[in-house]
């Protein structure tokens, strides 16, 4: 899957070299074993982006976690360990809006590239 993502990003880079590209990590769940796999996959994606596509934004999902590192019940659907509920979706949309706005604004008004690449922290 990481290789497929790399191929897609290469194609985007060739077709639209000035595009603002955002990659969103796989969101956590309330299932510990599944989260281990998700964290591993996200770390592979992050490493690939840092090495090959430093201008691609890859945002963290820490605001969706509870103290145990699981999907916070307040943002999950009722009785659902995997999917976001209305509050979680609103938080996700807000995070994306904020990230896109900051990246576009920094590119529009700055002559130097900003620290919004793959290694960046969450907005």
PDB file of N, CA, C and O in Angstrom, residues 18 39 48 50-51 58 65-66 69 71 89 92 94 102-103 114:
ATOM      1  N   UNK A  18       3.014  21.974  -8.924  1.00  0.00           N
ATOM      2  CA  UNK A  18       2.807  23.026  -7.926  1.00  0.00           C
ATOM      3  C   UNK A  18       1.604  22.774  -7.021  1.00  0.00           C
ATOM      4  O   UNK A  18       1.184  23.661  -6.284  1.00  0.00           O
ATOM      5  N   UNK A  39      -0.647   2.314  13.468  1.00  0.00           N
ATOM      6  CA  UNK A  39       0.532   3.121  13.805  1.00  0.00           C
ATOM      7  C   UNK A  39       1.740   2.701  12.968  1.00  0.00           C
ATOM      8  O   UNK A  39       2.512   3.551  12.517  1.00  0.00           O
ATOM      9  N   UNK A  48       8.245   7.365   4.171  1.00  0.00           N
ATOM     10  CA  UNK A  48       8.280   7.458   2.715  1.00  0.00           C
ATOM     11  C   UNK A  48       8.101   8.904   2.267  1.00  0.00           C
ATOM     12  O   UNK A  48       8.798   9.396   1.379  1.00  0.00           O
ATOM     13  N   UNK A  50       8.782  11.681   4.001  1.00  0.00           N
ATOM     14  CA  UNK A  50       9.965  12.459   4.364  1.00  0.00           C
ATOM     15  C   UNK A  50      11.099  12.228   3.376  1.00  0.00           C
ATOM     16  O   UNK A  50      11.810  13.163   3.013  1.00  0.00           O
ATOM     17  N   UNK A  51      11.257  11.001   2.934  1.00  0.00           N
ATOM     18  CA  UNK A  51      12.358  10.656   2.030  1.00  0.00           C
ATOM     19  C   UNK A  51      12.089  11.080   0.587  1.00  0.00           C
ATOM     20  O   UNK A  51      13.022  11.455  -0.126  1.00  0.00           O
ATOM     21  N   UNK A  58       1.556  15.811   5.941  1.00  0.00           N
ATOM     22  CA  UNK A  58       1.073  14.585   6.586  1.00  0.00           C
ATOM     23  C   UNK A  58       0.782  14.948   8.030  1.00  0.00           C
ATOM     24  O   UNK A  58       1.691  15.198   8.806  1.00  0.00           O
ATOM     25  N   UNK A  65      -7.243  11.041  19.937  1.00  0.00           N
ATOM     26  CA  UNK A  65      -6.882  10.002  20.899  1.00  0.00           C
ATOM     27  C   UNK A  65      -7.309  10.343  22.316  1.00  0.00           C
ATOM     28  O   UNK A  65      -7.309  11.507  22.714  1.00  0.00           O
ATOM     29  N   UNK A  66      -7.615   9.303  23.089  1.00  0.00           N
ATOM     30  CA  UNK A  66      -7.843   9.495  24.513  1.00  0.00           C
ATOM     31  C   UNK A  66      -6.527   9.257  25.255  1.00  0.00           C
ATOM     32  O   UNK A  66      -5.474   9.097  24.625  1.00  0.00           O
ATOM     33  N   UNK A  69      -4.454   6.225  24.238  1.00  0.00           N
ATOM     34  CA  UNK A  69      -4.001   6.126  22.856  1.00  0.00           C
ATOM     35  C   UNK A  69      -5.020   5.489  21.924  1.00  0.00           C
ATOM     36  O   UNK A  69      -4.692   5.073  20.824  1.00  0.00           O
ATOM     37  N   UNK A  71      -9.030   5.689  20.028  1.00  0.00           N
ATOM     38  CA  UNK A  71      -9.981   6.672  19.514  1.00  0.00           C
ATOM     39  C   UNK A  71     -10.852   7.134  20.681  1.00  0.00           C
ATOM     40  O   UNK A  71     -11.474   6.322  21.364  1.00  0.00           O
ATOM     41  N   UNK A  89     -16.461  13.754  13.038  1.00  0.00           N
ATOM     42  CA  UNK A  89     -16.427  14.225  11.652  1.00  0.00           C
ATOM     43  C   UNK A  89     -16.245  15.738  11.622  1.00  0.00           C
ATOM     44  O   UNK A  89     -15.459  16.264  10.833  1.00  0.00           O
ATOM     45  N   UNK A  92     -12.676  16.442  12.376  1.00  0.00           N
ATOM     46  CA  UNK A  92     -11.851  16.073  11.221  1.00  0.00           C
ATOM     47  C   UNK A  92     -11.920  17.153  10.142  1.00  0.00           C
ATOM     48  O   UNK A  92     -10.895  17.582   9.616  1.00  0.00           O
ATOM     49  N   UNK A  94     -12.750  20.270  10.506  1.00  0.00           N
ATOM     50  CA  UNK A  94     -12.112  21.470  11.034  1.00  0.00           C
ATOM     51  C   UNK A  94     -10.591  21.369  10.933  1.00  0.00           C
ATOM     52  O   UNK A  94      -9.915  22.329  10.551  1.00  0.00           O
ATOM     53  N   UNK A 102      -3.738  27.008   6.317  1.00  0.00           N
ATOM     54  CA  UNK A 102      -2.375  27.372   6.724  1.00  0.00           C
ATOM     55  C   UNK A 102      -1.377  27.113   5.609  1.00  0.00           C
ATOM     56  O   UNK A 102      -0.483  27.910   5.368  1.00  0.00           O
ATOM     57  N   UNK A 103      -1.496  25.991   4.927  1.00  0.00           N
ATOM     58  CA  UNK A 103      -0.539  25.665   3.869  1.00  0.00           C
ATOM     59  C   UNK A 103      -0.688  26.617   2.693  1.00  0.00           C
ATOM     60  O   UNK A 103       0.294  27.131   2.180  1.00  0.00           O
ATOM     61  N   UNK A 114       7.615  26.837   3.928  1.00  0.00           N
ATOM     62  CA  UNK A 114       7.368  26.731   5.363  1.00  0.00           C
ATOM     63  C   UNK A 114       7.546  25.302   5.828  1.00  0.00           C
ATOM     64  O   UNK A 114       7.531  24.375   5.042  1.00  0.00           O
TER      65      UNK A 114
END
